[in-house]
PDB file of C-alpha atoms in Angstrom:
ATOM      1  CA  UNK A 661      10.229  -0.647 -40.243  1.00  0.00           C
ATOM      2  CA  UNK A 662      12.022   1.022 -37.291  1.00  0.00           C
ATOM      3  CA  UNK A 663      11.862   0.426 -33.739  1.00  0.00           C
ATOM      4  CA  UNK A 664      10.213   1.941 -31.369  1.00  0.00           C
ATOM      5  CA  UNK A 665      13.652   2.880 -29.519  1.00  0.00           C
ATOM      6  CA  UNK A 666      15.110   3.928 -32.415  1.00  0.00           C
ATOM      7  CA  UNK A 667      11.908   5.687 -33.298  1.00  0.00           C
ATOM      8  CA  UNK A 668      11.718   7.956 -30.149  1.00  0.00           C
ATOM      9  CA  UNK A 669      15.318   8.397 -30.288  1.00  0.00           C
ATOM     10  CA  UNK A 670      14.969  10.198 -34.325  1.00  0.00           C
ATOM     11  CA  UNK A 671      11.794  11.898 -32.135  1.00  0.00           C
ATOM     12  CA  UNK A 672      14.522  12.990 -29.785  1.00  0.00           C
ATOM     13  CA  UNK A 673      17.575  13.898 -31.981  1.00  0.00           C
ATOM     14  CA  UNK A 674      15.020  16.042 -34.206  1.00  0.00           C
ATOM     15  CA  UNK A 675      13.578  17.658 -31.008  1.00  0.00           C
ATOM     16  CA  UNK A 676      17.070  18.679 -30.021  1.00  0.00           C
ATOM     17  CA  UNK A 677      18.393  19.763 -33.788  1.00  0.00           C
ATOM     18  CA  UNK A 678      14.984  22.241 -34.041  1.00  0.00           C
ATOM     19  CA  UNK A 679      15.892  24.178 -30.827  1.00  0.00           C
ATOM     20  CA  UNK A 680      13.556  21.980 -27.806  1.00  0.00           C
ATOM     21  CA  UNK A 681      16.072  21.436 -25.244  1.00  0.00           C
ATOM     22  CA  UNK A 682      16.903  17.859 -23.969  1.00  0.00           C
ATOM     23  CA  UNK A 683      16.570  19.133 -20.685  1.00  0.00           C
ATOM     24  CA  UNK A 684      13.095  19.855 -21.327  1.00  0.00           C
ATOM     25  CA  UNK A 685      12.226  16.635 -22.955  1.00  0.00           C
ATOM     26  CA  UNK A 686      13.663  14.582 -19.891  1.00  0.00           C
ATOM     27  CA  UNK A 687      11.372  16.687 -17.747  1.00  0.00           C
ATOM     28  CA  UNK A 688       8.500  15.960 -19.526  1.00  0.00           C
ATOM     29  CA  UNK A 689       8.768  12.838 -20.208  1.00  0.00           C
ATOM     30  CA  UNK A 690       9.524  12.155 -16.113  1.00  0.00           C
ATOM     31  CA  UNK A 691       6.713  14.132 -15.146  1.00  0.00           C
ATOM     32  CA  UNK A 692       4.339  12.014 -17.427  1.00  0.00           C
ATOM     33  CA  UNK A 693       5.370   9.021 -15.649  1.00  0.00           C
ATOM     34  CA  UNK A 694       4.747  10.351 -12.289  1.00  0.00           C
ATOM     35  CA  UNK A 695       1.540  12.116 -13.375  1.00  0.00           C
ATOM     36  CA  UNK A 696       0.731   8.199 -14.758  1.00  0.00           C
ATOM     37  CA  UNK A 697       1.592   6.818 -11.208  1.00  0.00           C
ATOM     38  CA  UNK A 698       0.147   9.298  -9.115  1.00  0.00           C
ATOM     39  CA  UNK A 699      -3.131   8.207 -10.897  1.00  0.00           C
ATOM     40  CA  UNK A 700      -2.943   4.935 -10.143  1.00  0.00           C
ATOM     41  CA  UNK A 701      -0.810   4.559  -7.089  1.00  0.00           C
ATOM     42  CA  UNK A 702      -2.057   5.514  -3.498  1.00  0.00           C
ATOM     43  CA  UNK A 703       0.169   7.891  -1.099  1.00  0.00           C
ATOM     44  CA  UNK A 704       2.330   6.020   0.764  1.00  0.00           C
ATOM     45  CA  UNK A 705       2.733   3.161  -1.457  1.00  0.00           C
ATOM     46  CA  UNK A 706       6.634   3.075  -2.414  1.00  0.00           C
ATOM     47  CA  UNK A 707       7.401   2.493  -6.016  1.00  0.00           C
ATOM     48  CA  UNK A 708      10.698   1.380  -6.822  1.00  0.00           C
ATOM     49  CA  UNK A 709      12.571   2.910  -9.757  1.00  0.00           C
ATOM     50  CA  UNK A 710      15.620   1.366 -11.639  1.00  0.00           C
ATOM     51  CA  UNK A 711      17.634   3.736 -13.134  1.00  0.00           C
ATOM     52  CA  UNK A 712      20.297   3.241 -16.032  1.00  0.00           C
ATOM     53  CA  UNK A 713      23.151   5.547 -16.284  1.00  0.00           C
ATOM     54  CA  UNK A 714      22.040   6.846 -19.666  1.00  0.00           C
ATOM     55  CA  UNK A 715      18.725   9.482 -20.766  1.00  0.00           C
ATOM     56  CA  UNK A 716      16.212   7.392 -19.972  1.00  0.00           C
ATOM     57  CA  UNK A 717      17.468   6.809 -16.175  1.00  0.00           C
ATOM     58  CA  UNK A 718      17.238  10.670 -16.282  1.00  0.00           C
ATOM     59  CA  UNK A 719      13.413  10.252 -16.841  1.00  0.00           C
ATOM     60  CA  UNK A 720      13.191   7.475 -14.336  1.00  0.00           C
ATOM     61  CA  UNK A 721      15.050   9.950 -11.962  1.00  0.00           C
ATOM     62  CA  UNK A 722      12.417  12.994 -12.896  1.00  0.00           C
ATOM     63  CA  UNK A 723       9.631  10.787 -12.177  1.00  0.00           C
ATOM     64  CA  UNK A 724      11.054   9.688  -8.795  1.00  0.00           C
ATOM     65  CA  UNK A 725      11.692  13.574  -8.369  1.00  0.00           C
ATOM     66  CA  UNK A 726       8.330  14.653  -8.465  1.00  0.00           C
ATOM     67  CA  UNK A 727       6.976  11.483  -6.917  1.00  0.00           C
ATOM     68  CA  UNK A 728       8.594  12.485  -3.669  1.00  0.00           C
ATOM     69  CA  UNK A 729       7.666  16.026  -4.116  1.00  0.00           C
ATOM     70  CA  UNK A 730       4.289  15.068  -3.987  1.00  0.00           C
ATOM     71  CA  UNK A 731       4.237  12.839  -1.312  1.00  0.00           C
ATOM     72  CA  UNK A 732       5.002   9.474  -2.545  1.00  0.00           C
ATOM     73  CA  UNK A 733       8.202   7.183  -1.377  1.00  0.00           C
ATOM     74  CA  UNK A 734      10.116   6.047  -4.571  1.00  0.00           C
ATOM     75  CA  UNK A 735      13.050   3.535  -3.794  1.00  0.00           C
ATOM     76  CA  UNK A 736      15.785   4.912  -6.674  1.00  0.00           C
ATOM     77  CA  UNK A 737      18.552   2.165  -7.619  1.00  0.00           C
ATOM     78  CA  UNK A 738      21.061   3.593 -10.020  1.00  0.00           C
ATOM     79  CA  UNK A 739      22.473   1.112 -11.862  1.00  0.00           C
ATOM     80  CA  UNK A 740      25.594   0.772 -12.127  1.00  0.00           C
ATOM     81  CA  UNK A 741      26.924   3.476 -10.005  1.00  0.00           C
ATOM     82  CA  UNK A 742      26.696   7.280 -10.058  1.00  0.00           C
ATOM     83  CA  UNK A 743      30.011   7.565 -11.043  1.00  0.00           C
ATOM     84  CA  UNK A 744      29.511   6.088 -14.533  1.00  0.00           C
ATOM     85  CA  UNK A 745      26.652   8.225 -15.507  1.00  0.00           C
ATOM     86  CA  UNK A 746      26.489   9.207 -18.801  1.00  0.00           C
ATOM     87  CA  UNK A 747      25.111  13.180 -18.888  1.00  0.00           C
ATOM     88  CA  UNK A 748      25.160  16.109 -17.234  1.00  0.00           C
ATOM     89  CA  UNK A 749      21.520  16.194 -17.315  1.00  0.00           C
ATOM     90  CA  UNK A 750      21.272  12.561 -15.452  1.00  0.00           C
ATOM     91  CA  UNK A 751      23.997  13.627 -12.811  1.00  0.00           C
ATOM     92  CA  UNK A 752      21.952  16.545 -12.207  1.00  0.00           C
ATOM     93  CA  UNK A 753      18.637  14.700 -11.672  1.00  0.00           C
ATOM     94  CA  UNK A 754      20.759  12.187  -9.265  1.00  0.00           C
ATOM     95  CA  UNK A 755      22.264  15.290  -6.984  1.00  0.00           C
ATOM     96  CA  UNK A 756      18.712  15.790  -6.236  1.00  0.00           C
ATOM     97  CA  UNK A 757      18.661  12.397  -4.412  1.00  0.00           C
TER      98      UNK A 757
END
């Protein structure tokens, strides 16, 4: 029996090989999280986000994204440092910040 991390990430690498673009999936999957939190957190409340310098930081960094977009104060730690992230697609979601 497989993981679930190594589950989602066959999910992803399949996703990728039939044409969805990663891009896409990290949007998605950060705009679930903030739909999620934005359902059960009031405005105003800060929500503090930890981000890896890998993919799933990138989601972490989405959700933060439209957090603030919709008027909610996330706290973003990358961890380690921006200058050891890992894809295009995460420094991309960090410039934003």
């Amino acid at each position: 029996m497989l993981s679930p991390i190594t589950e989602a990430k066959i999910y992803d690498h399949n996703a990728v090989y039939y044409g969805y673009p990663l891009e896409e999936l990290m949007e998605n999957a950060g705009k679930g999280v903030a739909k999620e939190l934005m359902a059960r957190v009031k405005k105003g409340d800060r929500i503090i986000f930890l981000c890896g310098p890998g993919n799933n930081g990138g989601d972490g960094l989405v959700a933060a994204r439209y957090l603030l977009e919709n008027g909610f104060y996330p706290i973003v730690f990358l961890i380690p440092s921006q200058h050891e992230l890992k894809s295009e697609l995460v420094k991309k979601n960090w410039d934003f910040f």
